């Protein structure tokens, strides 16, 4: 409290003004107290025993002098235009008042103000151009029997006024300067190209120097080559933490440019229906969405790319009719088209494996040769390869590139998927076809043949040196596990032939277990890489192997529990724990930049939790141990499961 000498009573003299003369000190402003403005020291500072400081250079609060007058003049000018022609609203906003809307204060100074004095603090002096008073007449108006302060009176000319639709806010542009452009190009060819080998690097860098970085104008189509570059950089950013802040902005801009390109080309039917750069951009965007957004969005974008592939007739590049049209064309450009088709073809099979969806790009209509070896393609002299049907029937695979090997294995995966769907239809109609085992044995033999060829041609596989080849090995083991699942599904629903199926089911289960352990061993051997170069769909193979190992682990524990004498307790430790842990650790590492890994990891963790709860309940039911019998621990040794070497089947 200030001393008595500083207090002022309202009864000792005339009433004091509310705002005391002078400026409040800094201490009272900081503490939000009312300063008595005594000098050299106010009462608050005197009680606190601190120095009383006053800042005399503080700027005045409120609008600058003349701003309110300019705004009132602008209101009058706009109201006058509405009163003269209330129907010409578009002309008002687009022609007559363009400068007024962009520079309201400067434009308002040229407006004619109504006669009469008008101070900055009195709005009631602004006259209405129609003689009925201003829209600001009166400080209070009645609304539902209550007073509302400063409610404007809308004139009759504005009662039916509808503002024209405002243009959409342009998206935030991603600033790609030359140094960032070089970094993203290098990042793409280091981490993305090994798994999506579409482009010839020399040709790309030669064309990229001719592509401007500026975006398209509103009245022209976007540059397809620029759309492709943006898609490449977007996918490169998905595999790096350096450009994390730019990723979403560049993704949104890339997608908007591609959609604008579709809208533009629909109005020009006489031009080429679709360019290969647009297809490549949509494919890369689909890979990005699978890894960074969600599966549904990636699946829809991939479907769009597949339809564009069909529209461009990339599935028949080497047909007799198209070969005649392509005579004299750059062979590197033709090879890029082939690789674009085969990447889309493999992607179609990869995304269908997860949920057993139907395929889009059918194998039976393909008249495009397999991709050339990578070295000859990058050197500018691609080698003409055979067709897919010839590769499947042939036993010579020495010149096949890792991409061609992946194409053949993806074909076997697609046939396995079709085989599964046909078997489901047959079981639904109750007509088990005799062709089932013919198809099944052919597929199993084809997988073994391809795996033998891979082991002979590439005895040592490294994910760092060739991630596409590494994924080809994973894909072969994945197909083996899927073939086992087909047989298990038929055995579970079989009736009369169930007893005949049991030996075959047991044999395919052993093959699936070997394949799962192979995948776990490959995953363990390459855990130090960080998986930045790994294929985006690698989590699918790792998750499938982990599920098979978890299922086998549970079966082993249940079999041992049934053999344990009463009063004994068996542990839950098995030889599969380390392999399961390797798969789980790999998915945990990849989940930071791959949403597929995150989804599969979440599913596996839920399965493990359910099995742990089931084991705990089983232990409680049979875990009453007599006091006279000591507890014993039974560990599962390697004698229960045959030793499996890391080789083919």
mmCIF file of N, CA, C and O in Angstrom, residues 346-436:
data_model
loop_
_atom_site.group_PDB
_atom_site.id
_atom_site.type_symbol
_atom_site.label_atom_id
_atom_site.label_comp_id
_atom_site.label_asym_id
_atom_site.label_seq_id
_atom_site.Cartn_x
_atom_site.Cartn_y
_atom_site.Cartn_z
ATOM 1 N N UNK A 346 5.395 -55.182 -61.662
ATOM 2 C CA UNK A 346 5.792 -55.727 -60.353
ATOM 3 C C UNK A 346 5.021 -55.068 -59.219
ATOM 4 O O UNK A 346 4.601 -55.744 -58.263
ATOM 5 N N UNK A 347 4.828 -53.778 -59.304
ATOM 6 C CA UNK A 347 4.081 -53.082 -58.254
ATOM 7 C C UNK A 347 2.659 -53.616 -58.153
ATOM 8 O O UNK A 347 2.115 -53.751 -57.041
ATOM 9 N N UNK A 348 2.049 -53.927 -59.276
ATOM 10 C CA UNK A 348 0.700 -54.492 -59.270
ATOM 11 C C UNK A 348 0.660 -55.791 -58.466
ATOM 12 O O UNK A 348 -0.285 -56.044 -57.697
ATOM 13 N N UNK A 349 1.676 -56.642 -58.618
ATOM 14 C CA UNK A 349 1.698 -57.902 -57.877
ATOM 15 C C UNK A 349 2.037 -57.703 -56.402
ATOM 16 O O UNK A 349 1.486 -58.390 -55.535
ATOM 17 N N UNK A 350 2.926 -56.759 -56.109
ATOM 18 C CA UNK A 350 3.314 -56.547 -54.714
ATOM 19 C C UNK A 350 2.137 -56.054 -53.869
ATOM 20 O O UNK A 350 1.917 -56.535 -52.755
ATOM 21 N N UNK A 351 1.378 -55.102 -54.403
ATOM 22 C CA UNK A 351 0.293 -54.537 -53.595
ATOM 23 C C UNK A 351 -0.894 -55.489 -53.502
ATOM 24 O O UNK A 351 -1.712 -55.372 -52.587
ATOM 25 N N UNK A 352 -0.995 -56.449 -54.454
ATOM 26 C CA UNK A 352 -2.100 -57.402 -54.388
ATOM 27 C C UNK A 352 -1.816 -58.560 -53.442
ATOM 28 O O UNK A 352 -2.741 -59.236 -52.992
ATOM 29 N N UNK A 353 -0.533 -58.804 -53.137
ATOM 30 C CA UNK A 353 -0.186 -59.925 -52.269
ATOM 31 C C UNK A 353 -0.681 -59.720 -50.846
ATOM 32 O O UNK A 353 -1.014 -60.680 -50.153
ATOM 33 N N UNK A 354 -0.724 -58.479 -50.388
ATOM 34 C CA UNK A 354 -1.053 -58.233 -48.990
ATOM 35 C C UNK A 354 -2.475 -58.651 -48.663
ATOM 36 O O UNK A 354 -2.725 -59.327 -47.654
ATOM 37 N N UNK A 355 -3.428 -58.251 -49.498
ATOM 38 C CA UNK A 355 -4.837 -58.496 -49.210
ATOM 39 C C UNK A 355 -5.503 -59.437 -50.216
ATOM 40 O O UNK A 355 -6.731 -59.498 -50.265
ATOM 41 N N UNK A 356 -4.692 -60.131 -51.036
ATOM 42 C CA UNK A 356 -5.230 -61.082 -52.017
ATOM 43 C C UNK A 356 -6.199 -60.403 -52.987
ATOM 44 O O UNK A 356 -7.266 -60.924 -53.301
ATOM 45 N N UNK A 357 -5.816 -59.218 -53.473
ATOM 46 C CA UNK A 357 -6.663 -58.484 -54.408
ATOM 47 C C UNK A 357 -6.417 -58.952 -55.845
ATOM 48 O O UNK A 357 -5.340 -59.449 -56.176
ATOM 49 N N UNK A 358 -7.407 -58.756 -56.731
ATOM 50 C CA UNK A 358 -7.200 -59.126 -58.144
ATOM 51 C C UNK A 358 -6.139 -58.250 -58.800
ATOM 52 O O UNK A 358 -5.902 -57.107 -58.395
ATOM 53 N N UNK A 359 -5.515 -58.803 -59.838
ATOM 54 C CA UNK A 359 -4.478 -58.086 -60.570
ATOM 55 C C UNK A 359 -5.098 -57.186 -61.631
ATOM 56 O O UNK A 359 -6.212 -57.418 -62.100
ATOM 57 N N UNK A 360 -4.347 -56.162 -62.019
ATOM 58 C CA UNK A 360 -4.807 -55.218 -63.042
ATOM 59 C C UNK A 360 -4.115 -55.459 -64.371
ATOM 60 O O UNK A 360 -4.756 -55.503 -65.422
ATOM 61 N N UNK A 361 -2.789 -55.584 -64.354
ATOM 62 C CA UNK A 361 -2.010 -55.798 -65.573
ATOM 63 C C UNK A 361 -1.862 -57.300 -65.792
ATOM 64 O O UNK A 361 -1.102 -57.966 -65.091
ATOM 65 N N UNK A 362 -2.593 -57.818 -66.749
ATOM 66 C CA UNK A 362 -2.641 -59.257 -66.972
ATOM 67 C C UNK A 362 -1.423 -59.718 -67.763
ATOM 68 O O UNK A 362 -0.949 -59.037 -68.687
ATOM 69 N N UNK A 363 -0.952 -60.888 -67.404
ATOM 70 C CA UNK A 363 0.258 -61.446 -68.014
ATOM 71 C C UNK A 363 0.029 -61.909 -69.445
ATOM 72 O O UNK A 363 0.941 -61.858 -70.283
ATOM 73 N N UNK A 364 -1.185 -62.342 -69.766
ATOM 74 C CA UNK A 364 -1.438 -62.985 -71.049
ATOM 75 C C UNK A 364 -1.342 -62.035 -72.243
ATOM 76 O O UNK A 364 -1.184 -62.496 -73.383
ATOM 77 N N UNK A 365 -1.444 -60.725 -72.036
ATOM 78 C CA UNK A 365 -1.481 -59.782 -73.160
ATOM 79 C C UNK A 365 -0.166 -59.030 -73.329
ATOM 80 O O UNK A 365 -0.097 -58.079 -74.119
ATOM 81 N N UNK A 366 0.875 -59.432 -72.628
ATOM 82 C CA UNK A 366 2.131 -58.675 -72.639
ATOM 83 C C UNK A 366 2.929 -59.032 -73.892
ATOM 84 O O UNK A 366 3.194 -60.211 -74.177
ATOM 85 N N UNK A 367 3.315 -57.999 -74.646
ATOM 86 C CA UNK A 367 4.200 -58.128 -75.802
ATOM 87 C C UNK A 367 5.386 -57.178 -75.652
ATOM 88 O O UNK A 367 5.814 -56.533 -76.621
ATOM 89 N N UNK A 368 5.894 -57.081 -74.437
ATOM 90 C CA UNK A 368 7.042 -56.230 -74.139
ATOM 91 C C UNK A 368 8.185 -57.102 -73.634
ATOM 92 O O UNK A 368 7.975 -57.965 -72.774
ATOM 93 N N UNK A 369 9.360 -56.894 -74.177
ATOM 94 C CA UNK A 369 10.515 -57.699 -73.786
ATOM 95 C C UNK A 369 10.963 -57.353 -72.365
ATOM 96 O O UNK A 369 10.683 -56.264 -71.855
ATOM 97 N N UNK A 370 11.682 -58.283 -71.755
ATOM 98 C CA UNK A 370 12.210 -58.072 -70.412
ATOM 99 C C UNK A 370 13.260 -56.965 -70.429
ATOM 100 O O UNK A 370 13.882 -56.693 -71.467
ATOM 101 N N UNK A 371 13.496 -56.323 -69.297
ATOM 102 C CA UNK A 371 14.467 -55.211 -69.267
ATOM 103 C C UNK A 371 15.893 -55.691 -69.517
ATOM 104 O O UNK A 371 16.271 -56.811 -69.173
ATOM 105 N N UNK A 372 16.655 -54.804 -70.101
ATOM 106 C CA UNK A 372 18.052 -55.087 -70.422
ATOM 107 C C UNK A 372 18.890 -55.072 -69.148
ATOM 108 O O UNK A 372 18.502 -54.467 -68.140
ATOM 109 N N UNK A 373 20.079 -55.727 -69.150
ATOM 110 C CA UNK A 373 20.977 -55.619 -67.991
ATOM 111 C C UNK A 373 21.330 -54.165 -67.679
ATOM 112 O O UNK A 373 21.426 -53.327 -68.581
ATOM 113 N N UNK A 374 21.542 -53.892 -66.411
ATOM 114 C CA UNK A 374 21.722 -52.511 -65.962
ATOM 115 C C UNK A 374 22.952 -51.863 -66.581
ATOM 116 O O UNK A 374 22.919 -50.691 -66.964
ATOM 117 N N UNK A 375 24.046 -52.599 -66.683
ATOM 118 C CA UNK A 375 25.278 -52.011 -67.193
ATOM 119 C C UNK A 375 25.126 -51.579 -68.641
ATOM 120 O O UNK A 375 25.539 -50.473 -69.027
ATOM 121 N N UNK A 376 24.542 -52.425 -69.480
ATOM 122 C CA UNK A 376 24.355 -52.056 -70.877
ATOM 123 C C UNK A 376 23.351 -50.925 -71.022
ATOM 124 O O UNK A 376 23.486 -50.065 -71.910
ATOM 125 N N UNK A 377 22.347 -50.893 -70.146
ATOM 126 C CA UNK A 377 21.361 -49.818 -70.207
ATOM 127 C C UNK A 377 21.987 -48.476 -69.842
ATOM 128 O O UNK A 377 21.763 -47.466 -70.524
ATOM 129 N N UNK A 378 22.798 -48.433 -68.797
ATOM 130 C CA UNK A 378 23.420 -47.176 -68.391
ATOM 131 C C UNK A 378 24.506 -46.727 -69.360
ATOM 132 O O UNK A 378 24.790 -45.528 -69.453
ATOM 133 N N UNK A 379 25.088 -47.668 -70.072
ATOM 134 C CA UNK A 379 26.104 -47.296 -71.066
ATOM 135 C C UNK A 379 25.497 -46.784 -72.362
ATOM 136 O O UNK A 379 26.230 -46.362 -73.264
ATOM 137 N N UNK A 380 24.179 -46.827 -72.487
ATOM 138 C CA UNK A 380 23.520 -46.322 -73.681
ATOM 139 C C UNK A 380 23.370 -47.329 -74.787
ATOM 140 O O UNK A 380 22.992 -46.959 -75.911
ATOM 141 N N UNK A 381 23.661 -48.613 -74.532
ATOM 142 C CA UNK A 381 23.550 -49.656 -75.545
ATOM 143 C C UNK A 381 22.773 -50.834 -74.957
ATOM 144 O O UNK A 381 23.332 -51.895 -74.667
ATOM 145 N N UNK A 382 21.478 -50.679 -74.757
ATOM 146 C CA UNK A 382 20.693 -51.756 -74.147
ATOM 147 C C UNK A 382 20.631 -52.982 -75.048
ATOM 148 O O UNK A 382 20.556 -52.885 -76.277
ATOM 149 N N UNK A 383 20.690 -54.144 -74.392
ATOM 150 C CA UNK A 383 20.623 -55.420 -75.100
ATOM 151 C C UNK A 383 19.164 -55.856 -75.196
ATOM 152 O O UNK A 383 18.410 -55.747 -74.229
ATOM 153 N N UNK A 384 18.791 -56.354 -76.360
ATOM 154 C CA UNK A 384 17.416 -56.819 -76.539
ATOM 155 C C UNK A 384 17.257 -58.179 -75.864
ATOM 156 O O UNK A 384 17.947 -59.145 -76.192
ATOM 157 N N UNK A 385 16.334 -58.248 -74.912
ATOM 158 C CA UNK A 385 16.115 -59.467 -74.141
ATOM 159 C C UNK A 385 14.926 -60.245 -74.704
ATOM 160 O O UNK A 385 14.248 -59.806 -75.642
ATOM 161 N N UNK A 386 14.684 -61.401 -74.103
ATOM 162 C CA UNK A 386 13.588 -62.248 -74.552
ATOM 163 C C UNK A 386 12.273 -61.788 -73.930
ATOM 164 O O UNK A 386 12.240 -60.858 -73.117
ATOM 165 N N UNK A 387 11.189 -62.438 -74.283
ATOM 166 C CA UNK A 387 9.882 -62.138 -73.708
ATOM 167 C C UNK A 387 9.712 -62.904 -72.396
ATOM 168 O O UNK A 387 10.465 -63.832 -72.085
ATOM 169 N N UNK A 388 8.700 -62.526 -71.650
ATOM 170 C CA UNK A 388 8.482 -63.122 -70.338
ATOM 171 C C UNK A 388 8.170 -64.614 -70.441
ATOM 172 O O UNK A 388 8.702 -65.423 -69.664
ATOM 173 N N UNK A 389 7.334 -64.972 -71.364
ATOM 174 C CA UNK A 389 6.983 -66.393 -71.509
ATOM 175 C C UNK A 389 8.201 -67.232 -71.863
ATOM 176 O O UNK A 389 8.348 -68.369 -71.392
ATOM 177 N N UNK A 390 9.103 -66.682 -72.674
ATOM 178 C CA UNK A 390 10.329 -67.403 -73.017
ATOM 179 C C UNK A 390 11.249 -67.537 -71.817
ATOM 180 O O UNK A 390 11.915 -68.561 -71.643
ATOM 181 N N UNK A 391 11.295 -66.530 -70.985
ATOM 182 C CA UNK A 391 12.153 -66.578 -69.799
ATOM 183 C C UNK A 391 11.661 -67.609 -68.796
ATOM 184 O O UNK A 391 12.457 -68.305 -68.152
ATOM 185 N N UNK A 392 10.359 -67.725 -68.651
ATOM 186 C CA UNK A 392 9.813 -68.699 -67.705
ATOM 187 C C UNK A 392 10.060 -70.120 -68.196
ATOM 188 O O UNK A 392 10.370 -71.029 -67.405
ATOM 189 N N UNK A 393 9.979 -70.328 -69.506
ATOM 190 C CA UNK A 393 10.182 -71.669 -70.048
ATOM 191 C C UNK A 393 11.649 -72.028 -70.187
ATOM 192 O O UNK A 393 12.004 -73.208 -70.235
ATOM 193 N N UNK A 394 12.530 -71.024 -70.246
ATOM 194 C CA UNK A 394 13.952 -71.278 -70.477
ATOM 195 C C UNK A 394 14.657 -71.571 -69.160
ATOM 196 O O UNK A 394 14.204 -71.188 -68.081
ATOM 197 N N UNK A 395 15.807 -72.227 -69.254
ATOM 198 C CA UNK A 395 16.607 -72.505 -68.063
ATOM 199 C C UNK A 395 17.874 -71.692 -68.012
ATOM 200 O O UNK A 395 18.661 -71.816 -67.072
ATOM 201 N N UNK A 396 18.143 -70.836 -69.009
ATOM 202 C CA UNK A 396 19.353 -70.019 -69.060
ATOM 203 C C UNK A 396 19.032 -68.636 -68.515
ATOM 204 O O UNK A 396 18.258 -67.892 -69.115
ATOM 205 N N UNK A 397 19.642 -68.301 -67.384
ATOM 206 C CA UNK A 397 19.340 -67.020 -66.748
ATOM 207 C C UNK A 397 20.612 -66.210 -66.498
ATOM 208 O O UNK A 397 20.659 -65.368 -65.604
ATOM 209 N N UNK A 398 21.669 -66.471 -67.268
ATOM 210 C CA UNK A 398 22.934 -65.808 -66.979
ATOM 211 C C UNK A 398 22.919 -64.319 -67.250
ATOM 212 O O UNK A 398 23.603 -63.567 -66.568
ATOM 213 N N UNK A 399 22.182 -63.872 -68.279
ATOM 214 C CA UNK A 399 22.192 -62.462 -68.647
ATOM 215 C C UNK A 399 21.060 -61.675 -68.010
ATOM 216 O O UNK A 399 20.894 -60.501 -68.318
ATOM 217 N N UNK A 400 20.273 -62.294 -67.175
ATOM 218 C CA UNK A 400 19.134 -61.589 -66.592
ATOM 219 C C UNK A 400 19.613 -60.576 -65.557
ATOM 220 O O UNK A 400 20.457 -60.875 -64.713
ATOM 221 N N UNK A 401 19.047 -59.394 -65.653
ATOM 222 C CA UNK A 401 19.333 -58.366 -64.657
ATOM 223 C C UNK A 401 18.521 -58.630 -63.394
ATOM 224 O O UNK A 401 17.536 -59.387 -63.418
ATOM 225 N N UNK A 402 18.891 -58.030 -62.253
ATOM 226 C CA UNK A 402 18.070 -58.193 -61.043
ATOM 227 C C UNK A 402 16.624 -57.762 -61.243
ATOM 228 O O UNK A 402 15.714 -58.361 -60.672
ATOM 229 N N UNK A 403 16.397 -56.721 -62.068
ATOM 230 C CA UNK A 403 15.019 -56.321 -62.350
ATOM 231 C C UNK A 403 14.283 -57.406 -63.116
ATOM 232 O O UNK A 403 13.115 -57.701 -62.829
ATOM 233 N N UNK A 404 14.957 -58.039 -64.091
ATOM 234 C CA UNK A 404 14.317 -59.123 -64.840
ATOM 235 C C UNK A 404 14.039 -60.322 -63.937
ATOM 236 O O UNK A 404 12.990 -60.976 -64.061
ATOM 237 N N UNK A 405 14.957 -60.631 -63.027
ATOM 238 C CA UNK A 405 14.710 -61.709 -62.068
ATOM 239 C C UNK A 405 13.504 -61.387 -61.198
ATOM 240 O O UNK A 405 12.666 -62.253 -60.912
ATOM 241 N N UNK A 406 13.387 -60.145 -60.761
ATOM 242 C CA UNK A 406 12.232 -59.742 -59.950
ATOM 243 C C UNK A 406 10.946 -59.836 -60.752
ATOM 244 O O UNK A 406 9.894 -60.184 -60.214
ATOM 245 N N UNK A 407 11.026 -59.533 -62.051
ATOM 246 C CA UNK A 407 9.832 -59.636 -62.903
ATOM 247 C C UNK A 407 9.367 -61.077 -62.985
ATOM 248 O O UNK A 407 8.161 -61.374 -62.857
ATOM 249 N N UNK A 408 10.300 -62.010 -63.195
ATOM 250 C CA UNK A 408 9.919 -63.422 -63.296
ATOM 251 C C UNK A 408 9.337 -63.910 -61.975
ATOM 252 O O UNK A 408 8.307 -64.605 -61.945
ATOM 253 N N UNK A 409 9.986 -63.557 -60.849
ATOM 254 C CA UNK A 409 9.471 -63.994 -59.553
ATOM 255 C C UNK A 409 8.148 -63.316 -59.222
ATOM 256 O O UNK A 409 7.270 -63.919 -58.603
ATOM 257 N N UNK A 410 8.002 -62.054 -59.623
ATOM 258 C CA UNK A 410 6.711 -61.394 -59.424
ATOM 259 C C UNK A 410 5.619 -62.074 -60.247
ATOM 260 O O UNK A 410 4.458 -62.139 -59.824
ATOM 261 N N UNK A 411 5.999 -62.592 -61.428
ATOM 262 C CA UNK A 411 5.030 -63.339 -62.228
ATOM 263 C C UNK A 411 4.591 -64.610 -61.512
ATOM 264 O O UNK A 411 3.399 -64.955 -61.492
ATOM 265 N N UNK A 412 5.547 -65.313 -60.916
ATOM 266 C CA UNK A 412 5.198 -66.517 -60.162
ATOM 267 C C UNK A 412 4.322 -66.153 -58.963
ATOM 268 O O UNK A 412 3.367 -66.868 -58.637
ATOM 269 N N UNK A 413 4.629 -65.028 -58.311
ATOM 270 C CA UNK A 413 3.778 -64.557 -57.207
ATOM 271 C C UNK A 413 2.368 -64.257 -57.697
ATOM 272 O O UNK A 413 1.377 -64.592 -57.032
ATOM 273 N N UNK A 414 2.274 -63.626 -58.866
ATOM 274 C CA UNK A 414 0.954 -63.334 -59.412
ATOM 275 C C UNK A 414 0.183 -64.591 -59.763
ATOM 276 O O UNK A 414 -1.031 -64.670 -59.533
ATOM 277 N N UNK A 415 0.890 -65.580 -60.302
ATOM 278 C CA UNK A 415 0.207 -66.839 -60.602
ATOM 279 C C UNK A 415 -0.211 -67.556 -59.317
ATOM 280 O O UNK A 415 -1.257 -68.220 -59.282
ATOM 281 N N UNK A 416 0.612 -67.437 -58.283
ATOM 282 C CA UNK A 416 0.220 -68.009 -56.991
ATOM 283 C C UNK A 416 -1.029 -67.335 -56.454
ATOM 284 O O UNK A 416 -1.929 -67.989 -55.909
ATOM 285 N N UNK A 417 -1.094 -66.018 -56.615
ATOM 286 C CA UNK A 417 -2.282 -65.290 -56.177
ATOM 287 C C UNK A 417 -3.513 -65.730 -56.970
ATOM 288 O O UNK A 417 -4.589 -65.968 -56.391
ATOM 289 N N UNK A 418 -3.376 -65.860 -58.294
ATOM 290 C CA UNK A 418 -4.506 -66.328 -59.109
ATOM 291 C C UNK A 418 -4.883 -67.765 -58.754
ATOM 292 O O UNK A 418 -6.071 -68.116 -58.709
ATOM 293 N N UNK A 419 -3.881 -68.568 -58.479
ATOM 294 C CA UNK A 419 -4.127 -69.952 -58.053
ATOM 295 C C UNK A 419 -4.922 -69.979 -56.748
ATOM 296 O O UNK A 419 -5.851 -70.786 -56.594
ATOM 297 N N UNK A 420 -4.580 -69.090 -55.827
ATOM 298 C CA UNK A 420 -5.318 -69.008 -54.560
ATOM 299 C C UNK A 420 -6.761 -68.598 -54.790
ATOM 300 O O UNK A 420 -7.697 -69.172 -54.201
ATOM 301 N N UNK A 421 -6.960 -67.612 -55.638
ATOM 302 C CA UNK A 421 -8.318 -67.127 -55.890
ATOM 303 C C UNK A 421 -9.167 -68.181 -56.603
ATOM 304 O O UNK A 421 -10.353 -68.362 -56.288
ATOM 305 N N UNK A 422 -8.567 -68.915 -57.547
ATOM 306 C CA UNK A 422 -9.308 -69.974 -58.237
ATOM 307 C C UNK A 422 -9.668 -71.089 -57.259
ATOM 308 O O UNK A 422 -10.790 -71.634 -57.284
ATOM 309 N N UNK A 423 -8.735 -71.428 -56.366
ATOM 310 C CA UNK A 423 -9.021 -72.470 -55.377
ATOM 311 C C UNK A 423 -10.136 -72.043 -54.431
ATOM 312 O O UNK A 423 -10.987 -72.863 -54.051
ATOM 313 N N UNK A 424 -10.155 -70.779 -54.071
ATOM 314 C CA UNK A 424 -11.239 -70.294 -53.203
ATOM 315 C C UNK A 424 -12.596 -70.385 -53.901
ATOM 316 O O UNK A 424 -13.604 -70.756 -53.280
ATOM 317 N N UNK A 425 -12.620 -70.046 -55.181
ATOM 318 C CA UNK A 425 -13.875 -70.136 -55.928
ATOM 319 C C UNK A 425 -14.321 -71.593 -56.039
ATOM 320 O O UNK A 425 -15.505 -71.917 -55.888
ATOM 321 N N UNK A 426 -13.366 -72.477 -56.286
ATOM 322 C CA UNK A 426 -13.724 -73.898 -56.400
ATOM 323 C C UNK A 426 -14.272 -74.436 -55.082
ATOM 324 O O UNK A 426 -15.238 -75.211 -55.071
ATOM 325 N N UNK A 427 -13.660 -74.055 -53.974
ATOM 326 C CA UNK A 427 -14.166 -74.516 -52.686
ATOM 327 C C UNK A 427 -15.520 -73.903 -52.369
ATOM 328 O O UNK A 427 -16.363 -74.519 -51.721
ATOM 329 N N UNK A 428 -15.737 -72.668 -52.841
ATOM 330 C CA UNK A 428 -17.027 -72.030 -52.600
ATOM 331 C C UNK A 428 -18.156 -72.785 -53.298
ATOM 332 O O UNK A 428 -19.240 -72.982 -52.730
ATOM 333 N N UNK A 429 -17.898 -73.236 -54.528
ATOM 334 C CA UNK A 429 -18.912 -73.958 -55.289
ATOM 335 C C UNK A 429 -18.881 -75.464 -55.019
ATOM 336 O O UNK A 429 -19.667 -76.212 -55.606
ATOM 337 N N UNK A 430 -17.960 -75.887 -54.151
ATOM 338 C CA UNK A 430 -17.907 -77.296 -53.797
ATOM 339 C C UNK A 430 -17.414 -78.203 -54.883
ATOM 340 O O UNK A 430 -17.740 -79.396 -54.903
ATOM 341 N N UNK A 431 -16.634 -77.689 -55.819
ATOM 342 C CA UNK A 431 -16.118 -78.508 -56.928
ATOM 343 C C UNK A 431 -14.600 -78.432 -56.925
ATOM 344 O O UNK A 431 -14.004 -77.560 -57.555
ATOM 345 N N UNK A 432 -13.968 -79.320 -56.153
ATOM 346 C CA UNK A 432 -12.516 -79.350 -56.102
ATOM 347 C C UNK A 432 -11.973 -79.918 -57.407
ATOM 348 O O UNK A 432 -12.204 -81.082 -57.747
ATOM 349 N N UNK A 433 -11.247 -79.064 -58.126
ATOM 350 C CA UNK A 433 -10.753 -79.460 -59.437
ATOM 351 C C UNK A 433 -9.488 -80.296 -59.294
ATOM 352 O O UNK A 433 -8.675 -80.092 -58.391
ATOM 353 N N UNK A 434 -9.331 -81.234 -60.223
ATOM 354 C CA UNK A 434 -8.109 -82.040 -60.239
ATOM 355 C C UNK A 434 -6.904 -81.242 -60.700
ATOM 356 O O UNK A 434 -5.757 -81.676 -60.521
ATOM 357 N N UNK A 435 -7.153 -80.083 -61.305
ATOM 358 C CA UNK A 435 -6.045 -79.241 -61.758
ATOM 359 C C UNK A 435 -5.361 -78.505 -60.612
ATOM 360 O O UNK A 435 -4.330 -77.855 -60.841
ATOM 361 N N UNK A 436 -5.920 -78.561 -59.432
ATOM 362 C CA UNK A 436 -5.339 -77.814 -58.315
ATOM 363 C C UNK A 436 -3.894 -78.246 -58.073
ATOM 364 O O UNK A 436 -2.982 -77.411 -58.008
#
